Amino acid sequence: MAVATATGLSSAEAAARRADHGPNRLPEPRRPSAVRRLLGELTHFFAVMLWVAAGLAFIAGLPQLGVAIAAVIVLNALFAFAQQARADRAAERLRALLPTRVTVRRDGRRRIVEAEDVVVGDLLLLESGDRVPADATVVMANRLLVDTSMLTGESEAAVVDQDQTLYAGTFAVEGEARAVVVAIGEQTRLAGIARLTTASPKPVTPLTRELQAVVRLVAALAVGVGGLFFLISLVVGNPLRDGFIFAIGVTVALVPEALLPTVTLSLAWGSEQMARRQILVRNLDAVETLGSTTFICTDKTGTLTQNRMSVVEAWTPSGSVVVDGVGYEPVAGLTWSRPAAREACTALALAAMRCSTGYAVQAAGEWTAHGDPMEAALDAFARRLGIDSDEDRHRHHSVLRFPFDPRRRRMAVVFDGEAIVKGAPDTVLPLCADGEQVRAEVESMTSRGLRVLALAVASVAEGLARTPDDVERGVRLLGVVALEDPPREDVQEALAVCRKAGVGVAMVTGDHPATASAIADQVGLRRPGDPVLVGSELPSNDRILAAHLDHDGIVIARVSPEDKLRIARALRSRGHVVAMTGDGVNDAPALHEADIGVAMGRSGTDVAREAADLVLLDDAFASIVAGIEQGRATFLNVRRFLTYHLTDNVAELTPFVVWALSGGQFPLALGVLQILAIDIGTDTLSAVALGAEPPARHLLERSPVTGRLMNSTVLRRAFGLLGPLIAGLSMLAFLVSMAAAGWRPGGPFPTGHDLLAASGAAFLTVVLGQKANVFACRSSSQWPGALGWTTNRLLFPAGAVELTFSMVVLLVPGIAVVFGQAGPPLAGWLVALVSPAVVLAVDALDKRLRAGQRREARESRRLAELLRISRRDQGS
């Protein structure tokens, strides 16, 4: 759009355009209200099933049961809502990146206006330190250097010249410019990233899918069994109303009311454990999802490396120096190749420091980088050679500065009639007559993964340096410096653990492919033959792209936000559960798209943190691996307490089965309220304690934990072993107690207090059997003694609280009668007290037999393989 670049728009034209196109604001995020999110926690499938169960309980004349179930639903919803209260605010954080006031030219005058009043066609007047308020085309630039890292991931600021585009949210580091606005608000590239972040819903987590399947199955079983018993009740001659109420009681009894809060509390416990490992969980489901991860796309700087650049070596024609020191502290060990090298290296360090704007600064006793970490490392190098860089900056100032040009790959400054040129060796050395003598040294440094800079100087007559070409004539080589961002000490071990655990790792970065591959080689991420791809060269076909990317150890460099988004989608299309790390605004869409987004806590932007599910408080890759271990433990813990809950269901259903098979003649051993007391009062805390079972040592020595949550092992142990065992012991206690009251087979059943006491014996046996069962469920292959009885410190306190509750509802007369029971006779007590030992003994015997079967199966496979090899050798 045409504009008079000298005068800018008129105030009237600017007002008219604002009225037509609206304010320069990023789009408001569309997030559900707090009320709607709370209603979502109260109305998902499992919650609806429980609401139906509560309603049926009221219909059946069991108001206590209905109130208890409703309380469970509400309390769980409030807890889950509180845990998830930090909703996705990525788009809101993006708006904070825009300045509040900017300078424009209107009516031929310089004016400061609100950023939201900027319109298309406005002439922006930008200076060093300004943040760009909208997308704009540069019409005049004077040594303009712009930090675009938040959009591109590129760590170095870039020169922007006339006719090039500036993007909203970027930052002018140096120089000045005039630029005509070409896009505002929703039309900017920054808004495009916001749309990418919210364009698609967050993927459904593996745990959510599995829990939905379990809940549907349990709901179907509960309704089916309830309907079956309704028919049986009618067949045995019960009135229609009594049969309906009885069927409702059976249905409600089979609904695992405590499963939902147990899952929520288990995930909350996992998030607490991750916090101790420097991982902040923003989304509870992410605890388990991280454990299901099969592919990690990791950034480079700060995650695999320490993000602390250091000069480790310098070369001059007079000699070299090796620097023993990491970070920005001035004190370090120096090793000289020969004494004459000191003076030349000092001159080299002084020139490098003067050619930089970043510097090292001490705060709270720690030396850190201010500005570009690489330039801060050059400043620290000068300090280590005895140069007072603060005093030098105070006394000497550059009279001319040519910022780094990514096309020329070098920069220059003029100090006291001397030009200093700094840049990549392959661009600086050809300018020097003596440049060839250092090429072998440069190749040696780069082959070790070091970042190398060359420095040269030339005399410049005052007033004759107007362009970079003017100061680059007749330069002589001062030397080269080699820098490294050292890998984190635990990265190699963490990568090795990932490979052993069956988790693929790729480096996805905005940096140059040479830098990325060198670091990948150094930390052991990339092995010989592993590919290095560039974002601009990625295949356009998504299926081909997915096939290229599905490779452990791959490096993808120079990626854009759209590239990272495609990478996450492509890997997910291959069946991977993808964890994506990131720290910049450009990473937010991919963090949202991945199964689990992992943001950096120290170096990351607020935008990235708000788009992520997890935040690494220490930015360390090893923390991701620790989180994977905790996530896998959480998934297995859900299986453990699912087995525990289902065992209860078998024991609770058995009395109704016996009643049905007897044609309604055999009395019910357990009533509906007793079942509710077991489900909520005597099992919930133990199930939560199972959810806090610490990770087993072997969790990261095998592929990710996958498969159905309710797998064959869970079904066999719950319905084929532990459930029938506790049910049998409970019925035995019931029969023994009735026999103690005088009942004999074929005779009339006890009534009144004797029947209540027999029911109390059955109740107590289930409770005590479950206290043993909780230890048995800690492992499907090892008995509790092998795990250590006290390694899960929550089990004994949980059991103590639950036993206290069971004694109250069993032995306090006023309360016991409400639950339809009384204190058992001595015979009932004996069966109940023996039941824990029986449960543990049968469980240990089963695990021992199955271990023997597994050994035999392994031996059979080994012999079969040996036989196959023998036959093959004989045939050859």
mmCIF file of C-alpha atoms in Angstrom, residues 30 78 106 108 161 184 264 277 287 350 373 418 459 479 487 527 554 608 635 641 688 754 777 805 818:
data_model
loop_
_atom_site.group_PDB
_atom_site.id
_atom_site.type_symbol
_atom_site.label_atom_id
_atom_site.label_comp_id
_atom_site.label_asym_id
_atom_site.label_seq_id
_atom_site.Cartn_x
_atom_site.Cartn_y
_atom_site.Cartn_z
ATOM 1 C CA ARG A 30 -11.292 -18.812 23.112
ATOM 2 C CA LEU A 78 -13.217 -30.044 42.602
ATOM 3 C CA ARG A 106 1.884 11.156 11.150
ATOM 4 C CA GLY A 108 4.681 14.861 8.839
ATOM 5 C CA ASP A 161 18.055 -4.123 5.148
ATOM 6 C CA ILE A 184 -1.603 -5.768 12.008
ATOM 7 C CA THR A 264 -6.796 -38.488 40.086
ATOM 8 C CA ARG A 277 12.881 -34.290 39.891
ATOM 9 C CA VAL A 287 2.300 -37.665 34.206
ATOM 10 C CA LEU A 350 40.990 -7.379 23.448
ATOM 11 C CA PRO A 373 26.269 -15.898 25.453
ATOM 12 C CA GLU A 418 41.584 0.590 13.734
ATOM 13 C CA SER A 459 44.138 0.651 9.895
ATOM 14 C CA GLY A 479 44.094 -15.191 15.224
ATOM 15 C CA PRO A 487 27.307 -30.770 26.941
ATOM 16 C CA ARG A 527 25.725 -42.084 15.396
ATOM 17 C CA ILE A 554 18.205 -37.982 13.404
ATOM 18 C CA ALA A 608 6.224 -21.878 25.516
ATOM 19 C CA PHE A 635 0.747 -46.331 34.474
ATOM 20 C CA PHE A 641 -5.055 -50.464 41.958
ATOM 21 C CA VAL A 688 -4.198 -44.411 46.636
ATOM 22 C CA ASP A 754 -27.179 -63.961 64.428
ATOM 23 C CA CYS A 777 -1.014 -56.174 44.071
ATOM 24 C CA PHE A 805 -13.041 -47.198 60.076
ATOM 25 C CA VAL A 818 -27.311 -48.914 59.779
#
